[in-house]
Amino acid sequence: MNFFPLKSDASHAFSSGVSQKLSDMDEHEWDALVSDDNFYNSYRWLRALEHSLGATDVLSVHGSAGLVAACTLWEGDRSPGMFFLPDCMAGVPGPWQKGFLWLGGRRNTHNEIPCIQGRRRHQALAELGRCALEYAQQRGYAGLVMPYMPYQAAVEFADAIGGAVVLHSAQASLEVPDTGLSGLMASWRAHDRNQTKSEIAAFRRMGSRVEWGAPDELDDSVAADLITQNRSRYGGTQDREWMQGILAGQRKSGVSYFGAAAVSKRDEDMTALAIFYRFGATLHLRYFGANYSLDLNDYRYFVLCYYEPLNYAAANGLTKLRLSTSALRAKVNRGAKIEPQALVVKCADEQQICHSEAKRHNGRMLREYQDEFPGHLSRDWELVESHPNPTN
Amino acid sequence: MSKNNAGQFNELATLYEDTAHWSFRKEIEIPSVLQAIGDVGGLSVLDFGCGTGMYSRWLKQRGAGRVVGYDPTSGMLNYARRRAEKESPGISFVTRLSPDLIGQFDLVLAVHVLQYASSGSELQDMCADMVGLLRPGGRLLTLPIHPSYDPRRSYYERYGLRLSADDLQKPYVDGGGVRIGLCKNGKQGSVSASYWSAASLERALGQAGLRSLNWRELDAPECAALDQAPKELHAYLQKPHSIIIEGVRARDPR
């Protein structure tokens, strides 16, 4: 194990260091710090990324009895998109074109720091932040950033490390009733209920049906092809081989064990698929793919990504469906709530962040979401109102 | 268990799980407990103070029907959840005992739990909770600190365990402080516990409605006789730090 120690904060009796690969860490010890909602920072998901994309450094903080906080490190993207800092920080002046150290899994759209619970949690987060900044300074980064954090988690982390919280995204999720889709529909207006019923009816009228299975049962080349077709349609640049490599990494790490694939078929033709991951009491939607050469107009996206998984989740004792960050309007129209996501940023040179600008930006973004999704915002948005930026 | 007592376990999950591989547990405690439990096929089991869920997983793997792990410590329970979902799916883990669990279980197992009652009334409440979870005729197995444990810090040290009475002059006083430390392979952690005499334990369990109480010394079930156990275990076997108490819930507890 190549473990490079960093100077520790002796007052809390922590030791910190950097490993060059995740396999240096114990899987169960790592996952003990990971909550149900933080699937994309779980050990097997991160190991899958290592297998597919190569190892990255891992920052860890240990107490006398074991691991107390940790996260993987990467560099973000160098071109515009969801993981390009100037895009994430649009509207907030700062040195965002410079290189920043990114905390969390590569291309994760949900990040929380794996960290202990209890009275030393704050100190453990603070120590992780201190070490991350030291690591960033040693390597010439302008600072550190952890993106796509639930607002509350971002406030907590920023408070511990003296960073700034910047709202930059939102994600959709559904509380799953015991009775699944029918239970959810019972709470809707008649118009929305009728729309859903007509979409499901159209799906069936076209002769389509849904089969659930394990991702391991899928042919990776077929799955990668469908997912790539969908991503290309919405601006994705990676090709089918890249996606196939991602799926192969997931098989190798064992994260597929948590997977569930909903496949729509007409006769024996696979027309679309959605891949989910079960983690604790949460079902996470990760991939949708479709054969767009079949112009079916059968609402397979909604059937596979919203309606079917609600029943699947209810039948499997899962209580939450996480639907990620895209197509929020379509998700809201089908019962989802929108949760705020923020990044935590800390510059090596503290003067470079204008906290009042970040505060104004958060307020602006809050109002935009309030205007666009009235009645569909989760309670976390109240935190944005009461804590527009905790460092102020 | 009070919040303070529960909170002291938040950072100890991995170290505690490691103890399953330490000789005093691997060769003595765990086989003794599993032997005392016997066949669990189809039984409804609650693991009270389940910690990292190791017994919950094993009982599920041995054919138990419904298995519920209860622990008020979120750090422990997160370990339990994450590991069980990979190795023994189907266990539910809870941080509080909801009313719908009362009277539902054939077996309640409570390993290293009663010592975390910090007062007589807390001990009574804990026993009442455990027994109340049993259906009439259901069985409780619990492992408190042995009323005759050796209170010297060094006695169990060779096993990775440090057990020391706060007051070495009066180690066997009800409610007296005991420091329990785990120390092996460069990792260490410790928690505060309380000593309870055999009389206090029997009284609390009896008042909770447990009958047919039976005390079982831990031994090395793999060995035909104690003197055939590996030599390094002899000191522990002479003065085990824990003991099994078992009993059944009275059909009419009051």
XYZ file of C-alpha atoms in Angstrom:
646
model
C 0.000 0.000 0.000
C 1.404 3.352 -1.014
C 0.052 5.622 1.658
C 1.476 9.105 1.791
C 0.823 10.640 5.193
C -0.206 14.250 5.445
C 0.497 16.393 8.467
C -2.226 15.668 11.009
C -4.191 17.823 13.321
C -2.968 16.311 16.586
C -5.683 17.946 18.685
C -8.201 15.510 17.250
C -5.861 12.513 17.120
C -6.508 11.909 13.443
C -4.021 10.708 10.886
C -4.537 11.515 7.233
C -3.029 10.382 4.014
C -3.331 9.741 0.313
C -3.538 6.333 -1.333
C -3.072 5.826 -5.039
C -5.936 3.408 -5.458
C -9.141 2.483 -3.742
C -8.185 -1.163 -3.335
C -5.819 -0.007 -0.578
C -8.940 0.592 1.502
C -11.168 -2.006 3.156
C -14.533 -2.241 1.409
C -16.657 -2.718 4.507
C -14.845 -0.026 6.440
C -15.402 2.423 3.576
C -19.045 1.536 3.089
C -19.789 1.878 6.805
C -19.400 5.633 6.184
C -21.740 5.711 3.189
C -25.436 6.566 3.583
C -28.268 5.115 1.465
C -28.437 8.263 -0.669
C -24.693 8.325 -1.300
C -24.539 5.264 -3.546
C -22.187 6.904 -6.038
C -19.535 7.196 -3.345
C -19.914 3.572 -2.285
C -16.918 1.321 -2.612
C -18.050 -0.855 -5.492
C -19.275 2.057 -7.588
C -15.934 3.819 -7.164
C -14.047 0.586 -7.846
C -16.045 0.202 -11.049
C -14.826 3.643 -12.117
C -11.268 2.585 -11.315
C -11.599 -0.527 -13.446
C -13.080 1.411 -16.356
C -11.228 4.720 -16.240
C -8.112 4.073 -14.165
C -7.201 4.667 -10.545
C -7.347 8.045 -8.860
C -5.893 9.184 -5.567
C -7.920 8.600 -2.426
C -7.848 10.888 0.577
C -8.500 9.267 3.947
C -8.673 10.298 7.585
C -8.211 7.693 10.308
C -8.957 7.780 14.003
C -7.435 5.324 16.466
C -10.110 2.725 15.709
C -10.184 3.067 11.921
C -11.396 5.130 8.990
C -13.461 8.204 9.896
C -13.702 10.081 6.560
C -12.555 9.579 2.982
C -13.153 10.511 -0.620
C -11.731 9.929 -4.062
C -10.099 12.773 -5.975
C -10.130 13.807 -9.641
C -9.733 16.847 -11.846
C -13.150 17.579 -13.345
C -13.622 17.999 -17.084
C -11.594 20.361 -19.256
C -14.413 21.071 -21.674
C -17.879 22.605 -21.173
C -20.508 20.460 -19.531
C -21.730 19.239 -16.187
C -18.258 18.776 -14.723
C -16.597 21.937 -16.043
C -16.114 24.402 -13.207
C -16.730 27.619 -15.193
C -20.131 26.179 -16.186
C -20.951 25.125 -12.631
C -19.944 28.562 -11.302
C -21.663 30.610 -14.017
C -22.739 33.892 -12.452
C -20.188 33.814 -9.627
C -16.947 35.703 -10.315
C -13.767 33.781 -9.533
C -10.745 31.942 -10.916
C -12.810 29.049 -12.204
C -10.788 28.608 -15.406
C -7.844 27.472 -13.280
C -7.328 23.858 -12.273
C -9.261 22.794 -9.159
C -9.106 19.547 -7.211
C -12.472 17.751 -7.426
C -13.674 15.661 -4.504
C -16.046 12.722 -4.983
C -16.505 10.084 -7.651
C -15.806 10.921 -11.259
C -18.845 12.399 -12.997
C -21.017 11.832 -9.916
C -24.274 13.743 -9.866
C -24.779 13.045 -6.168
C -21.937 13.483 -3.701
C -21.633 13.352 0.050
C -18.424 12.835 1.996
C -18.269 9.299 3.413
C -17.843 10.167 7.086
C -18.552 8.884 10.583
C -21.656 9.878 12.500
C -21.553 11.301 15.995
C -19.759 13.955 17.959
C -16.470 13.876 16.034
C -18.086 14.092 12.591
C -17.477 17.824 12.311
C -13.791 17.426 13.199
C -13.411 14.537 10.758
C -14.889 16.622 7.928
C -12.671 19.537 8.904
C -9.595 17.326 8.838
C -10.530 15.922 5.429
C -10.987 19.447 4.089
C -7.676 20.573 5.573
C -5.857 17.641 3.985
C -7.596 18.133 0.642
C -6.498 21.769 0.569
C -2.951 20.798 1.505
C -2.978 18.195 -1.282
C -4.326 20.803 -3.718
C -1.700 23.358 -2.766
C 1.122 20.821 -3.078
C 0.036 20.035 -6.631
C -0.603 23.588 -7.792
C -4.415 23.535 -7.879
C -6.200 26.829 -7.285
C -8.446 25.183 -4.699
C -10.884 22.362 -4.125
C -14.464 21.744 -5.102
C -17.029 19.088 -4.256
C -20.003 19.353 -6.645
C -23.563 17.977 -6.695
C -23.990 17.836 -2.928
C -27.412 17.867 -1.269
C -27.702 21.389 0.104
C -27.688 20.315 3.734
C -24.575 18.179 3.249
C -22.892 21.067 1.434
C -23.667 23.463 4.280
C -22.264 21.006 6.798
C -19.059 20.426 4.807
C -18.547 24.118 4.040
C -19.048 24.960 7.695
C -16.418 22.398 8.679
C -13.789 23.544 6.180
C -14.568 27.254 5.843
C -15.674 26.903 2.229
C -18.385 28.598 0.223
C -21.652 26.969 -0.852
C -22.792 27.633 -4.404
C -26.105 26.304 -5.731
C -25.536 24.891 -9.195
C -27.981 22.076 -9.882
C -31.046 20.213 -8.668
C -32.119 16.610 -8.644
C -35.470 14.879 -8.695
C -36.666 12.201 -6.333
C -39.874 10.423 -5.401
C -41.033 9.052 -2.070
C -42.335 5.589 -2.897
C -45.702 4.711 -1.357
C -46.251 1.111 -0.159
C -48.712 0.727 -2.995
C -46.283 1.947 -5.663
C -47.562 3.836 -8.685
C -51.247 3.532 -7.806
C -50.567 5.017 -4.375
C -48.719 7.945 -5.894
C -51.347 8.519 -8.557
C -54.031 8.677 -5.894
C -52.425 11.888 -4.662
C -52.351 13.523 -8.115
C -54.770 15.815 -9.895
C -57.108 14.074 -12.320
C -55.276 15.556 -15.301
C -51.923 14.065 -14.275
C -53.514 10.718 -13.422
C -55.190 10.559 -16.823
C -51.983 11.484 -18.599
C -50.105 8.655 -16.888
C -52.868 6.160 -17.588
C -52.940 7.121 -21.266
C -49.138 6.817 -21.543
C -49.171 3.338 -20.028
C -52.099 2.368 -22.261
C -50.250 3.630 -25.344
C -47.195 1.593 -24.338
C -49.298 -1.547 -24.142
C -51.256 -0.752 -27.294
C -48.023 -0.702 -29.237
C -47.392 -4.269 -28.098
C -44.620 -3.289 -25.690
C -43.994 -5.023 -22.388
C -41.486 -4.681 -19.532
C -39.181 -7.375 -18.190
C -37.026 -6.918 -15.092
C -33.694 -8.655 -14.678
C -30.171 -8.275 -13.357
C -27.757 -6.123 -15.384
C -25.439 -9.149 -15.496
C -28.011 -10.893 -17.688
C -27.788 -8.167 -20.325
C -25.506 -8.277 -23.346
C -23.157 -5.357 -22.570
C -22.697 -4.466 -26.233
C -26.454 -4.178 -26.756
C -26.970 -2.228 -23.527
C -24.048 0.086 -24.322
C -25.431 0.683 -27.800
C -28.868 1.729 -26.513
C -27.428 3.934 -23.756
C -25.025 5.572 -26.192
C -27.858 6.279 -28.631
C -29.678 8.132 -25.880
C -26.616 10.036 -24.692
C -25.673 11.079 -28.220
C -29.170 12.462 -28.654
C -28.606 14.785 -25.706
C -25.081 15.890 -26.517
C -23.008 13.055 -25.078
C -19.715 12.518 -26.883
C -18.576 9.121 -25.619
C -18.957 6.215 -27.985
C -20.373 2.744 -27.497
C -16.984 1.233 -26.626
C -16.575 3.747 -23.812
C -19.953 2.773 -22.379
C -19.152 -0.892 -22.790
C -15.986 -0.323 -20.771
C -18.048 1.307 -18.027
C -20.410 -1.657 -17.855
C -17.482 -4.100 -17.854
C -15.979 -2.215 -14.896
C -19.245 -2.556 -13.038
C -19.304 -6.299 -13.560
C -15.728 -6.543 -12.329
C -16.259 -4.470 -9.180
C -19.406 -6.342 -8.241
C -21.577 -3.231 -8.224
C -23.864 -4.946 -10.727
C -24.985 -7.032 -7.756
C -27.018 -3.997 -6.686
C -28.376 -3.441 -10.178
C -31.823 -3.954 -11.628
C -32.568 -3.541 -15.307
C -36.010 -2.773 -16.717
C -36.155 -3.723 -20.382
C -38.983 -2.886 -22.775
C -39.583 -5.374 -25.540
C -41.790 -5.679 -28.584
C -41.959 -9.280 -29.569
C -38.338 -10.272 -28.922
C -36.831 -6.893 -29.869
C -35.347 -4.841 -27.048
C -36.655 -1.327 -27.612
C -35.257 0.399 -24.520
C -33.768 -0.211 -21.104
C -33.281 1.548 -17.804
C -30.641 0.493 -15.286
C -31.156 1.142 -11.583
C -29.155 0.394 -8.438
C -30.656 -0.605 -5.081
C -28.806 0.769 -2.097
C -30.318 0.669 1.372
C -33.910 1.772 0.991
C -33.232 3.799 -2.161
C -33.484 2.935 -5.846
C -31.173 5.023 -8.032
C -31.896 5.525 -11.736
C -28.584 5.704 -13.594
C -28.932 4.844 -17.284
C -31.610 5.001 -19.921
C -31.060 3.697 -23.408
C -33.312 3.275 -26.412
C -33.277 2.054 -29.966
C -34.219 5.283 -31.686
C -34.350 3.639 -35.092
C -37.710 2.339 -33.862
C -39.943 5.381 -33.971
C -42.498 3.932 -31.571
C -43.802 6.938 -29.638
C -44.802 4.447 -26.937
C -43.702 6.449 -23.886
C -41.101 3.799 -23.037
C -38.925 6.404 -21.273
C -41.688 7.257 -18.799
C -42.790 3.661 -18.379
C -39.258 2.414 -17.711
C -37.956 5.326 -15.673
C -40.995 6.350 -13.575
C -43.990 4.068 -13.604
C -42.458 0.586 -13.530
C -39.736 1.386 -10.962
C -42.312 2.735 -8.521
C -43.974 -0.660 -8.458
C -40.615 -2.434 -8.414
C -39.448 -0.294 -5.473
C -42.644 -0.830 -3.497
C -42.523 -4.591 -4.072
C -38.915 -4.684 -2.849
C -39.395 -2.590 0.270
C -37.622 0.474 -1.141
C -38.929 3.854 -0.066
C -37.197 6.361 -2.329
C -36.600 6.639 -6.066
C -33.754 8.942 -7.086
C -34.091 10.276 -10.628
C -30.924 12.374 -11.040
C -30.561 15.869 -12.441
C -31.911 16.004 -15.993
C -35.404 16.557 -17.480
C -36.742 18.018 -14.244
C -39.984 19.302 -15.777
C -40.981 15.848 -17.036
C -40.152 14.351 -13.632
C -42.081 16.998 -11.711
C -45.103 16.411 -13.913
C -45.020 12.808 -12.766
C -44.871 13.474 -9.058
C -41.185 14.105 -8.351
C -39.867 16.650 -5.872
C -36.883 18.812 -6.736
C -33.960 18.973 -4.306
C -31.273 21.686 -4.403
C -27.686 20.674 -5.117
C -24.708 22.810 -4.273
C -20.987 22.666 -4.640
C -18.581 23.499 -1.882
C -15.575 25.448 -3.037
C -12.525 26.635 -1.177
C -9.698 28.473 -2.868
C -6.105 28.072 -1.859
C -6.077 31.855 -1.726
C -9.045 32.725 0.472
C -9.415 36.180 -1.108
C -10.480 34.762 -4.435
C -14.075 33.892 -3.469
C -16.525 36.719 -3.199
C -18.965 35.386 -0.626
C -21.517 38.105 -1.212
C -21.601 37.186 -4.921
C -22.144 33.539 -4.016
C -24.936 34.546 -1.663
C -26.619 36.670 -4.339
C -26.233 33.846 -6.853
C -27.880 31.335 -4.467
C -30.769 33.713 -3.873
C -31.240 34.216 -7.625
C -31.215 30.495 -8.290
C -33.656 29.854 -5.454
C -36.115 32.352 -6.947
C -35.730 30.805 -10.412
C -36.656 27.372 -9.088
C -39.480 28.790 -6.986
C -40.878 30.439 -10.115
C -40.433 27.409 -12.339
C -41.456 24.606 -9.966
C -43.883 26.052 -7.420
C -45.242 23.367 -5.132
C -42.636 20.850 -6.259
C -39.606 21.903 -4.231
C -38.362 19.785 -1.343
C -38.007 21.294 2.117
C -34.246 21.631 1.623
C -34.934 24.787 -0.366
C -35.981 26.440 2.895
C -32.392 25.968 4.001
C -31.219 27.938 0.985
C -33.421 30.754 2.164
C -32.225 30.599 5.761
C -28.567 29.789 4.963
C -27.808 31.313 1.558
C -24.146 30.879 2.373
C -23.073 29.618 5.771
C -19.640 31.210 5.617
C -21.281 34.608 5.804
C -29.159 2.547 26.425
C -28.633 6.283 26.879
C -27.634 8.445 23.917
C -24.209 9.030 25.440
C -23.605 5.334 25.853
C -24.773 4.626 22.309
C -22.727 7.465 20.827
C -19.420 6.099 22.101
C -19.661 3.294 19.511
C -19.897 5.503 16.431
C -16.258 5.122 15.431
C -15.810 1.526 16.532
C -17.684 -0.437 13.875
C -14.732 -1.859 11.975
C -12.702 -2.563 15.079
C -15.669 -4.293 16.670
C -16.261 -6.373 13.551
C -12.572 -7.331 13.597
C -13.021 -8.860 17.043
C -14.952 -11.718 15.439
C -11.536 -12.963 14.309
C -9.852 -12.577 17.690
C -9.334 -15.837 19.519
C -11.494 -15.203 22.585
C -14.497 -14.557 20.356
C -13.707 -16.795 17.393
C -12.793 -19.883 19.421
C -14.911 -19.344 22.510
C -17.713 -16.791 22.523
C -19.128 -17.179 19.025
C -19.258 -21.001 18.933
C -20.635 -21.022 22.491
C -23.419 -18.617 21.534
C -24.291 -20.426 18.315
C -24.314 -23.738 20.152
C -26.586 -22.321 22.849
C -28.938 -20.905 20.235
C -29.187 -24.181 18.354
C -31.347 -24.552 15.261
C -32.836 -21.259 14.097
C -34.559 -22.602 10.985
C -37.612 -20.438 10.301
C -37.404 -18.616 13.633
C -38.164 -14.965 14.022
C -35.081 -13.369 15.623
C -34.255 -9.938 16.977
C -30.598 -9.100 17.502
C -30.759 -6.527 20.313
C -27.751 -4.177 20.206
C -26.705 -5.825 16.962
C -23.675 -3.551 16.424
C -22.181 -4.387 13.045
C -24.785 -7.099 12.554
C -22.426 -10.084 12.567
C -24.774 -12.338 14.538
C -27.730 -11.106 12.467
C -25.973 -12.145 9.268
C -24.977 -15.538 10.616
C -28.460 -16.274 11.935
C -29.972 -15.323 8.582
C -27.438 -17.515 6.794
C -28.345 -20.371 9.169
C -31.946 -20.280 8.077
C -33.659 -17.866 10.461
C -36.889 -16.489 9.015
C -37.395 -12.869 9.938
C -34.249 -11.219 11.297
C -34.289 -7.710 12.739
C -31.146 -6.015 13.994
C -31.637 -3.212 16.510
C -28.953 -0.779 17.562
C -29.311 2.863 18.583
C -25.825 3.713 17.263
C -26.042 4.993 13.702
C -22.333 4.391 13.025
C -22.660 0.715 13.903
C -25.932 0.288 12.094
C -24.620 1.803 8.879
C -21.858 -0.823 8.847
C -24.476 -3.506 9.527
C -26.736 -2.341 6.701
C -23.991 -1.975 4.123
C -22.467 -5.353 4.854
C -25.708 -7.288 5.169
C -27.032 -6.029 1.846
C -24.053 -7.725 0.189
C -23.837 -10.885 2.289
C -27.212 -11.617 3.881
C -29.991 -9.651 2.232
C -33.381 -9.608 3.884
C -32.375 -8.395 7.340
C -33.979 -5.198 8.514
C -31.994 -2.930 10.781
C -33.703 -0.398 13.014
C -32.499 2.362 15.327
C -35.571 2.275 17.537
C -37.958 -0.360 18.807
C -41.359 0.449 17.367
C -44.516 -0.878 19.042
C -45.228 -3.255 16.153
C -42.142 -5.308 17.154
C -43.486 -6.116 20.623
C -44.233 -9.786 21.234
C -43.145 -10.802 17.726
C -39.987 -12.840 18.216
C -39.112 -16.454 18.960
C -35.596 -15.473 19.955
C -34.000 -12.281 21.212
C -30.218 -12.280 21.255
C -28.428 -9.527 23.185
C -24.659 -9.917 23.053
C -22.591 -7.479 25.152
C -25.492 -5.143 25.793
C -26.583 -5.147 29.450
C -23.297 -3.624 30.618
C -24.279 -0.404 28.850
C -27.135 0.203 31.263
C -25.719 2.970 33.404
C -28.224 2.735 36.261
C -30.444 0.177 37.927
C -33.549 1.633 36.341
C -31.903 1.616 32.919
C -30.966 -2.035 33.435
C -34.571 -2.794 34.308
C -35.870 -0.914 31.257
C -33.414 -2.677 28.977
C -34.447 -6.112 30.270
C -38.105 -5.169 29.910
C -37.483 -4.112 26.301
C -35.716 -7.394 25.508
C -38.316 -9.630 27.106
C -41.199 -7.560 25.735
C -40.056 -8.317 22.192
C -40.517 -12.051 22.762
C -43.703 -13.870 22.065
C -44.880 -15.828 25.153
C -42.603 -18.851 25.381
C -39.910 -17.134 23.280
C -36.282 -17.314 24.355
C -33.773 -14.647 25.383
C -30.022 -15.177 25.239
C -27.877 -12.419 26.652
C -24.179 -12.011 27.450
C -23.423 -9.455 30.168
C -20.019 -8.910 31.749
C -19.318 -12.012 33.798
C -20.169 -11.253 37.445
C -16.816 -12.870 38.373
C -14.679 -11.325 35.613
C -11.091 -10.423 36.397
C -11.052 -6.655 36.977
C -7.315 -6.215 36.351
C -6.592 -4.313 33.132
C -3.825 -6.674 32.113
C -5.704 -9.958 32.490
C -7.410 -10.061 29.089
C -4.868 -7.887 27.313
C -3.233 -10.785 25.460
C -6.604 -11.297 23.730
C -6.841 -7.693 22.533
C -9.284 -6.885 25.286
C -8.702 -4.462 28.151
C -11.260 -4.668 30.904
C -10.661 -2.665 34.028
C -12.801 -1.605 36.926
C -12.752 2.109 37.684
C -12.372 1.214 41.351
C -10.045 -1.751 41.650
C -10.698 -1.918 45.386
C -14.427 -2.482 44.800
C -14.812 -3.971 41.340
C -17.988 -5.940 42.000
C -20.306 -3.150 43.062
C -23.581 -2.795 41.142
C -23.365 0.066 38.676
C -19.596 0.408 39.155
C -17.701 1.750 36.164
C -15.801 -0.612 33.879
C -13.628 0.537 31.003
C -13.701 -1.836 28.044
C -10.919 -1.400 25.525
C -10.186 -3.133 22.234
C -6.621 -3.020 21.068
C -5.069 -5.034 18.292
C -3.179 -4.657 15.023
C -2.502 -0.967 15.634
C -6.136 -0.061 16.152
C -7.720 0.763 19.466
C -10.878 2.093 20.985
C -12.595 2.030 24.332
C -16.003 2.525 25.860
C -17.475 2.987 29.328
C -19.690 0.291 30.790
C -21.166 -0.748 34.138
C -20.827 -3.843 36.280
C -23.957 -5.722 37.309
C -23.971 -8.543 39.849
C -25.645 -11.890 39.233
C -28.357 -10.981 41.720
C -29.124 -7.675 39.974
C -29.206 -9.305 36.564
C -31.497 -12.097 37.741
C -33.779 -9.621 39.467
C -34.049 -7.366 36.424
C -34.666 -10.234 34.033
C -37.144 -11.872 36.400
C -39.081 -8.643 36.880
C -39.194 -8.283 33.121
C -40.998 -11.617 32.911
C -38.179 -14.019 32.059
C -38.448 -17.489 33.551
C -36.333 -20.657 33.708
C -33.130 -18.632 33.928
C -30.028 -20.612 33.107
C -26.408 -19.469 33.331
C -24.001 -21.009 30.838
C -20.257 -20.546 31.085
C -18.502 -19.873 27.794
C -16.313 -22.743 26.683
C -14.552 -23.938 23.587
C -17.159 -26.162 21.928
C -14.681 -27.441 19.365
C -12.610 -29.021 22.108
C -13.726 -32.165 23.939
C -12.432 -30.799 27.244
C -11.210 -27.430 28.407
C -7.675 -28.678 28.945
C -7.617 -29.667 25.281
C -8.229 -26.073 24.181
C -5.216 -24.248 22.743
C -2.934 -23.180 25.570
C -3.231 -19.474 24.776
C -6.960 -19.679 25.543
C -6.607 -21.211 28.988
C -6.409 -17.938 30.899
C -9.551 -16.673 29.216
C -11.406 -19.926 29.803
C -10.511 -19.801 33.502
C -11.966 -16.323 33.837
C -14.133 -15.527 30.798
C -15.126 -11.876 30.666
C -18.676 -12.721 29.690
C -21.309 -15.369 30.342
C -24.529 -16.524 28.703
C -27.825 -16.078 30.516
C -30.838 -17.633 28.872
C -34.479 -17.824 29.771
C -37.960 -17.907 28.314
C -40.702 -15.348 28.454
C -43.452 -16.448 30.771
C -46.724 -17.267 29.027
C -48.355 -14.862 31.450
C -45.495 -12.527 32.363
C -47.206 -10.666 35.194
